[in-house]
Amino acid sequence: MNKKVALITGITGQDGAYLAEYLIKKGYIVHGVKRRSSMFNTERIDHLYQDPHVENRNLILHYGDLTDSLNLTRIIGETQPDEIYNLAAMSHVKVSFDTPEYTANADGLGVLRILEAVRLLRLSQKTRIYQASTSELYGLVQETPQKETTPFYPRSPYAVAKLYGYWITVNYREAYGMHASNGILFNHESPLRGETFVTRKVTRAISRIALGMQKKMYMGNLSAKRDWGHAKDYVRAMYAILQQDEPSDYVIATGVTTTIRDFIRMSFEAIGVGITFRGEGIDETAVLTSIDEQLFAEKAGEDYLEALRKRIGEDVVGVDPNYFRPTEVELLIGDATKARTRLGWEPEYSLSALIEDMLHNDLKLMKKDSYLKKGGYTILNYFE
Ligand code: NAP
Ligand code: G4F
């Protein structure tokens, strides 16, 4: 039997890496679009990489960019995919305020380029398309919890570009009968999450604080609430959406929402460190109040305990208004009833299990030689 062929844009990103692994395990031949970079940018998929001289490869990478129609059309024509997962995007909400035109081009028009390429290549009836839509579409939320029928109110150049991507996907489905679907995914995280998204920034910083490599972390809006799941669970939903007979749009979420403040508190607690938040607004801080020494030794290592003990009473979290956004999305919480009933999709990871996974990975990473050499064991003020 012929193997199914999938094309993943954004294969070098968090979701692309998990999805590629998932599809390869299912027996797919996976083609991925990666951008040319002056440095290696395939770290997340290096374990899947196969040398071009290997016969019958199941992972093949192509240089490309969502802003380049000719290149996308050629790749789609050459690979003739059964399924396209359009995951590529300038995905950082805060950065989209700095690069609004590029974000519109890649995250908005990029979707059109893929849909139109499929149509022009006469693949409309063969190729199914998944568009990576987002809970950021709900922005200034009009209803809680948010579901497929909740009106959109985007609050950033990123979300406005993704709004175009959402509707052009619906339009091509209705106009040309294409199997094109939106996954409206709420925030999902993992050890592979980009280092400047809030969860990974926190688990990295906590790991560094625990190991004596960093003094304090500086954060933006601590009161925002997010519905966080694990990326491994969310790529299962992407696949399930494209296996349905009929295309449709689905909210994928856990239904649990948590403030950034509580995420930080829970993450410290997961390695045995107690903190207390004090003050308000830009003067808010969190002070290190206690250590469960047995848990800390088990998670971070006994060698680091003495130095941390001396820090009880010191601030470990502060607020830097530079991380505030011109317009913020204050609350996200999703209702994934449609995905549960139609796709049979359920998340397996709880928030605590997600935090465990991320901290375990970051503690291991920070203990590696290269990281220790950068920070030494001296206590640094480390901004990012
Ligand atoms: P990510 O880690 O930032 O990955 C984005 C991917 O897109 C990377 O492979 C990146 O390449 C690639 N890319 C960026 N601009 C490109 C361009 N112009 N042309 C081609 N490739 C480009 O994002 P993610 O978390 O995996 O998210 C995947 C998708 O889901 C994105 O579309 C994101 O907007 C959307 N989404 C994410 C979440 C979430 O919580 N993670 C929730 C809802 C929706 P480089 O590696 O070279 O940078
Ligand atoms: O982790 P974030 O940067 O993710 P955000 O903005 O929710 O966007 C992510 O999820 C979307 C799905 O809803 C995706 F579409 C998008 O591609 C991306 O993956 O920020 C989460 C919250 C925000 O309210 C932000 O203001 O955390 C707040 N925050 C507080 N301090 C911070 C920080 N965010 C970052 N990145 N850095 C901080 O220091």
XYZ file of C-alpha atoms and ligand atoms in Angstrom:
471
model
C 0.000 0.000 0.000
C 1.224 3.502 -0.841
C 2.251 5.546 2.160
C 0.335 8.751 2.861
C 2.237 11.948 2.192
C 2.060 14.970 4.504
C 3.589 18.395 4.003
C 4.271 20.400 7.172
C 5.138 24.083 7.029
C 6.798 25.254 10.242
C 8.318 21.792 10.757
C 11.236 23.288 12.703
C 8.880 24.800 15.324
C 7.434 23.258 18.478
C 4.276 21.809 16.912
C 5.980 20.895 13.629
C 8.486 18.731 15.481
C 5.864 16.825 17.507
C 3.567 16.449 14.497
C 6.367 15.157 12.246
C 7.260 12.520 14.826
C 3.592 11.561 15.252
C 2.963 11.197 11.497
C 6.177 9.261 10.865
C 5.121 6.806 13.589
C 1.822 6.437 11.734
C 3.700 5.458 8.571
C 3.545 8.757 6.667
C 6.197 10.199 4.401
C 6.653 13.668 5.830
C 7.886 16.625 3.808
C 8.779 19.744 5.737
C 9.362 23.362 4.749
C 12.252 24.991 6.572
C 13.649 28.484 6.231
C 17.222 29.147 5.282
C 19.087 30.361 8.321
C 22.701 31.359 8.917
C 22.732 28.838 11.771
C 21.308 25.335 12.072
C 17.591 25.651 12.835
C 16.569 21.988 12.866
C 17.443 21.124 16.467
C 13.869 20.090 17.323
C 13.758 17.531 14.498
C 17.387 16.387 14.376
C 16.403 13.043 15.911
C 14.128 12.424 12.895
C 16.584 13.658 10.253
C 17.753 11.229 7.571
C 20.700 11.757 5.300
C 19.618 12.491 1.695
C 21.587 9.420 0.572
C 19.374 7.078 2.594
C 16.851 5.239 0.413
C 13.106 5.443 1.103
C 13.382 8.354 3.500
C 10.319 9.228 5.564
C 11.438 12.794 6.346
C 12.401 15.161 3.539
C 13.112 18.857 4.075
C 12.705 21.647 1.508
C 13.860 25.227 1.755
C 10.940 27.612 1.588
C 9.082 30.536 3.037
C 5.424 31.422 3.466
C 6.087 34.790 1.831
C 7.205 33.126 -1.442
C 4.315 31.857 -3.596
C 6.472 30.415 -6.373
C 8.450 28.324 -3.979
C 5.349 27.064 -2.112
C 3.623 26.183 -5.380
C 6.683 24.248 -6.569
C 7.001 22.309 -3.297
C 3.303 21.405 -3.250
C 3.447 20.420 -6.935
C 6.515 18.238 -6.429
C 5.341 16.544 -3.255
C 1.626 16.075 -4.182
C 0.634 15.834 -0.512
C -2.474 14.076 0.792
C -2.416 16.424 3.779
C -0.935 19.865 4.363
C -0.472 21.147 7.903
C 0.160 24.893 7.698
C 1.932 25.528 10.997
C 4.434 28.137 9.825
C 3.950 31.603 11.276
C 5.574 34.511 13.016
C 3.972 33.202 16.183
C 4.995 35.696 18.893
C 2.178 38.094 19.795
C 4.421 40.798 21.329
C 6.860 40.681 18.401
C 3.954 41.144 15.964
C 3.579 44.717 17.257
C 7.187 45.318 16.115
C 6.822 43.527 12.754
C 3.165 44.029 11.779
C 3.601 44.067 7.989
C 5.766 40.961 7.880
C 3.349 39.215 10.242
C 0.409 40.057 7.959
C 2.342 38.733 4.980
C 3.456 35.443 6.529
C 0.519 34.654 8.848
C -2.286 36.097 6.699
C -1.316 36.009 3.016
C 0.829 32.903 3.580
C -2.366 30.911 4.137
C -3.845 32.201 0.876
C -0.675 31.228 -0.993
C -1.043 27.615 0.147
C -4.773 27.370 -0.586
C -4.363 28.969 -4.011
C -1.403 26.738 -4.876
C -3.498 23.657 -4.085
C -6.331 25.005 -6.237
C -4.131 25.995 -9.212
C -2.334 22.645 -9.133
C -5.749 20.928 -9.357
C -5.201 19.194 -6.034
C -8.390 20.546 -4.419
C -10.036 17.133 -4.241
C -6.902 15.258 -3.164
C -5.160 17.482 -0.642
C -6.630 18.153 2.800
C -5.483 21.302 4.566
C -5.102 22.082 8.265
C -4.744 25.759 9.166
C -3.126 26.627 12.517
C -5.685 29.074 13.840
C -5.556 30.374 17.370
C -7.454 31.343 20.499
C -5.861 34.805 20.044
C -8.757 35.364 17.588
C -11.043 35.762 20.624
C -8.842 38.563 22.016
C -11.140 40.853 23.961
C -13.392 37.940 24.745
C -17.069 38.284 23.942
C -18.123 35.068 25.704
C -16.658 32.735 28.338
C -15.687 29.969 27.806
C -14.828 30.469 24.134
C -16.164 28.014 21.575
C -16.457 27.737 17.778
C -19.430 30.131 17.641
C -17.926 32.833 19.908
C -17.401 36.098 17.957
C -13.779 37.064 17.283
C -12.181 40.307 18.535
C -8.438 40.157 17.709
C -6.087 42.335 19.782
C -2.715 42.233 17.998
C -1.260 42.352 14.471
C -0.655 38.610 14.926
C -4.297 37.909 15.737
C -5.570 40.133 12.912
C -3.328 38.303 10.415
C -4.553 34.962 11.777
C -8.135 36.200 11.391
C -7.531 36.546 7.652
C -5.991 33.062 7.632
C -9.044 31.673 9.402
C -11.593 33.200 7.026
C -9.710 32.530 3.796
C -9.587 28.864 4.848
C -13.370 28.874 5.410
C -13.860 30.691 2.108
C -11.829 28.211 0.044
C -13.736 25.358 1.698
C -17.079 26.923 0.760
C -16.076 28.287 -2.665
C -14.131 25.317 -4.032
C -15.304 22.402 -1.867
C -11.829 21.916 -0.445
C -11.220 19.808 2.665
C -9.764 22.785 4.565
C -10.174 23.098 8.340
C -9.146 25.429 11.138
C -7.866 24.172 14.455
C -8.551 26.996 16.920
C -5.880 25.934 19.355
C -5.506 27.454 22.806
C -1.990 27.890 24.218
C 0.027 24.705 24.214
C 3.485 24.296 25.614
C 6.210 21.677 26.050
C 9.932 21.264 26.599
C 10.265 22.310 22.927
C 8.416 25.623 23.444
C 10.256 28.732 22.184
C 12.260 30.300 24.998
C 10.474 33.687 24.910
C 6.912 32.434 25.437
C 5.882 32.897 29.028
C 5.805 29.278 30.239
C 9.241 28.384 28.885
C 10.693 31.694 30.044
C 9.478 30.782 33.537
C 10.649 27.150 33.596
C 14.060 28.167 32.237
C 14.399 30.993 34.754
C 13.332 28.796 37.684
C 15.852 26.157 36.643
C 18.586 28.781 36.503
C 17.567 30.298 39.852
C 17.580 26.824 41.429
C 21.088 26.143 40.110
C 22.428 29.540 41.222
C 22.836 30.870 37.673
C 20.248 33.644 37.790
C 19.036 35.948 40.501
C 15.605 37.060 39.405
C 13.150 36.884 36.503
C 11.452 39.987 35.095
C 7.925 39.488 33.798
C 5.102 41.426 32.118
C 1.379 41.131 32.940
C 1.123 38.614 35.797
C -2.685 38.696 35.907
C -3.380 37.474 32.356
C -5.056 34.048 32.265
C -4.331 31.294 29.808
C -5.726 27.833 29.041
C -2.499 25.817 28.747
C -2.216 22.293 27.360
C 0.655 20.078 26.200
C 1.692 20.318 22.535
C 1.860 16.499 22.313
C -1.883 16.335 22.994
C -2.612 19.131 20.511
C -0.861 17.575 17.497
C -3.113 14.521 17.951
C -6.056 16.866 17.475
C -4.581 18.339 14.255
C -4.286 14.864 12.771
C -7.796 13.871 13.887
C -9.287 16.985 12.245
C -7.915 15.961 8.839
C -9.180 12.366 9.211
C -12.840 13.488 9.386
C -15.013 12.904 6.318
C -16.146 16.524 6.428
C -13.908 19.561 6.960
C -14.792 21.808 9.892
C -13.357 24.165 12.518
C -12.573 22.996 16.052
C -11.619 24.578 19.370
C -8.862 22.604 21.087
C -8.429 23.485 24.765
C -8.277 21.984 28.257
C -11.071 24.089 29.806
C -8.827 25.144 32.708
C -7.461 28.669 32.999
C -4.615 29.900 35.212
C -2.947 33.277 35.788
C 0.704 33.796 34.901
C 1.239 34.485 38.627
C -0.141 31.055 39.568
C 1.838 29.373 36.818
C 5.017 30.835 38.350
C 3.972 29.798 41.865
C 3.085 26.244 40.760
C 6.381 25.906 38.891
C 8.474 26.946 41.888
C 6.415 24.590 44.093
C 7.096 21.705 41.705
C 10.779 21.837 42.737
C 10.064 22.441 46.414
C 10.447 26.238 46.494
C 7.812 28.435 48.151
C 7.341 32.049 47.010
C 4.993 34.843 48.097
C 3.806 37.659 45.828
C 3.729 41.174 47.314
C 2.872 44.643 46.045
C 0.932 45.680 42.972
C 1.401 46.745 39.353
C 4.983 47.422 38.345
C 6.028 47.184 42.011
C 4.839 43.601 42.377
C 7.559 41.130 43.371
C 7.744 37.567 44.612
C 10.013 36.692 47.504
C 11.519 33.284 48.201
C 9.921 32.149 51.464
C 10.598 28.434 51.983
C 12.302 25.332 50.647
C 11.070 21.753 50.902
C 14.623 20.447 51.070
C 13.841 16.830 50.278
C 11.804 17.723 47.180
C 14.369 20.300 46.049
C 17.215 17.797 46.421
C 15.241 15.240 44.436
C 14.343 17.635 41.593
C 17.335 20.020 41.361
C 20.080 18.247 43.311
C 21.448 18.471 46.849
C 24.551 20.360 45.681
C 22.486 23.495 44.998
C 20.590 23.570 48.302
C 23.034 25.490 50.478
C 23.250 28.463 48.075
C 19.477 28.687 47.702
C 18.930 28.507 51.474
C 20.925 31.742 51.779
C 18.494 33.430 49.381
C 15.377 32.996 51.542
C 13.840 36.451 51.945
C 15.152 37.726 48.580
C 13.099 38.667 45.503
C 13.067 36.142 42.684
C 10.365 37.723 40.474
C 9.895 41.361 39.425
C 7.842 43.231 36.827
C 9.306 45.015 33.812
C 6.705 47.073 31.901
C 8.664 46.523 28.686
C 6.953 43.132 28.530
C 3.470 44.692 28.593
C 1.614 44.641 25.275
C -0.095 47.690 23.712
C -3.339 45.699 23.781
C -3.565 42.584 25.932
C -5.644 39.410 25.851
C -6.592 39.120 29.520
C -8.528 35.857 29.628
C -8.638 32.699 27.556
C -10.511 29.521 28.445
C -11.790 27.150 25.805
C -14.764 24.839 25.485
C -13.639 21.842 23.405
C -16.965 19.974 23.510
C -17.117 19.724 19.693
C -13.629 18.159 19.532
C -14.476 15.776 22.361
C -17.719 14.593 20.785
C -16.759 14.540 17.092
C -13.051 13.715 17.235
C -13.024 11.767 20.493
C -10.162 14.071 21.525
C -9.184 14.460 25.174
C -5.990 15.971 26.554
C -3.837 13.537 28.546
C -1.593 16.077 30.303
C -2.758 18.168 33.278
C -1.111 21.541 33.905
C 0.970 20.010 36.726
C 2.187 17.229 34.434
C 3.092 19.821 31.782
C 5.086 21.855 34.327
C 6.884 18.691 35.531
C 7.857 17.831 31.962
C 9.145 21.330 31.195
C 11.098 21.736 34.444
C 12.644 18.299 34.183
C 13.914 19.184 30.720
C 15.152 22.681 31.609
C 16.974 21.574 34.771
C 18.769 18.937 32.701
C 19.552 21.457 29.967
C 20.900 24.110 32.327
C 23.176 21.586 34.007
C 24.885 20.881 30.702
C 28.413 22.238 30.424
C 27.711 24.905 27.847
C 25.074 26.573 30.016
C 27.193 26.399 33.145
C 30.110 28.014 31.340
C 27.888 30.900 30.250
C 26.612 31.656 33.745
C 29.200 29.934 35.896
C 27.815 29.348 39.352
C 27.836 33.074 40.085
C 24.488 34.704 40.582
C 23.610 36.779 37.548
C 20.948 39.224 36.593
C 19.794 37.583 33.419
C 17.359 39.430 31.202
C 15.502 38.056 28.243
P 6.805 28.132 16.606
O 7.496 27.192 17.524
O 7.100 29.586 16.683
O 7.102 27.629 15.124
C 6.801 28.410 14.009
C 7.377 27.756 12.788
O 7.092 28.582 11.642
C 8.924 27.605 12.813
O 9.255 26.422 12.164
C 9.375 28.800 12.004
O 10.644 28.626 11.415
C 8.305 28.820 10.933
N 8.206 30.086 10.219
C 8.080 31.337 10.725
N 7.959 32.239 9.749
C 8.027 31.554 8.578
C 7.972 31.918 7.215
N 7.836 33.191 6.828
N 8.050 30.945 6.285
C 8.209 29.656 6.644
N 8.285 29.242 7.914
C 8.174 30.185 8.873
O 5.235 27.980 16.733
P 4.358 26.772 17.318
O 4.115 27.038 18.752
O 4.934 25.474 16.883
O 2.967 27.034 16.591
C 2.668 26.445 15.340
C 1.549 27.219 14.679
O 0.397 27.207 15.501
C 1.828 28.693 14.408
O 1.183 29.034 13.218
C 1.210 29.408 15.590
O 0.868 30.727 15.217
C -0.012 28.537 15.817
N -0.522 28.460 17.179
C 0.297 28.149 18.212
C -0.221 28.019 19.493
C 0.649 27.658 20.667
O 0.191 27.859 21.802
N 1.825 27.099 20.459
C -1.587 28.191 19.696
C -2.405 28.488 18.612
C -1.863 28.601 17.354
P 12.014 28.928 12.228
O 12.240 27.704 13.074
O 12.984 29.100 11.147
O 11.758 30.155 13.049
O 3.352 32.973 26.275
P 2.816 34.156 25.573
O 3.790 35.031 24.857
O 1.679 33.606 24.615
P 0.421 34.306 23.901
O 0.593 35.746 23.725
O -0.802 33.844 24.632
O 0.497 33.624 22.463
C 0.727 32.224 22.301
O -0.507 31.537 22.337
C -1.402 31.859 21.259
C -2.671 31.030 21.480
O -3.545 31.739 22.308
C -0.725 31.534 19.950
F -1.579 31.820 18.920
C 0.547 32.331 19.798
O 1.204 31.939 18.603
C 1.467 32.016 20.980
O 1.871 30.676 20.898
O 2.036 35.096 26.605
C 1.002 34.602 27.425
C 0.590 35.675 28.410
C 0.310 37.044 27.773
O -0.850 37.576 28.361
C 1.510 37.891 28.172
O 1.237 39.279 28.298
O 1.678 35.894 29.318
C 1.837 37.280 29.521
N 3.217 37.522 29.963
C 3.547 38.055 31.186
N 4.876 38.190 31.249
C 4.327 37.313 29.259
C 5.383 37.739 30.068
N 4.523 36.808 28.027
C 5.813 36.703 27.585
N 6.028 36.169 26.357
N 6.874 37.136 28.338
C 6.707 37.655 29.601
O 7.674 38.032 30.266
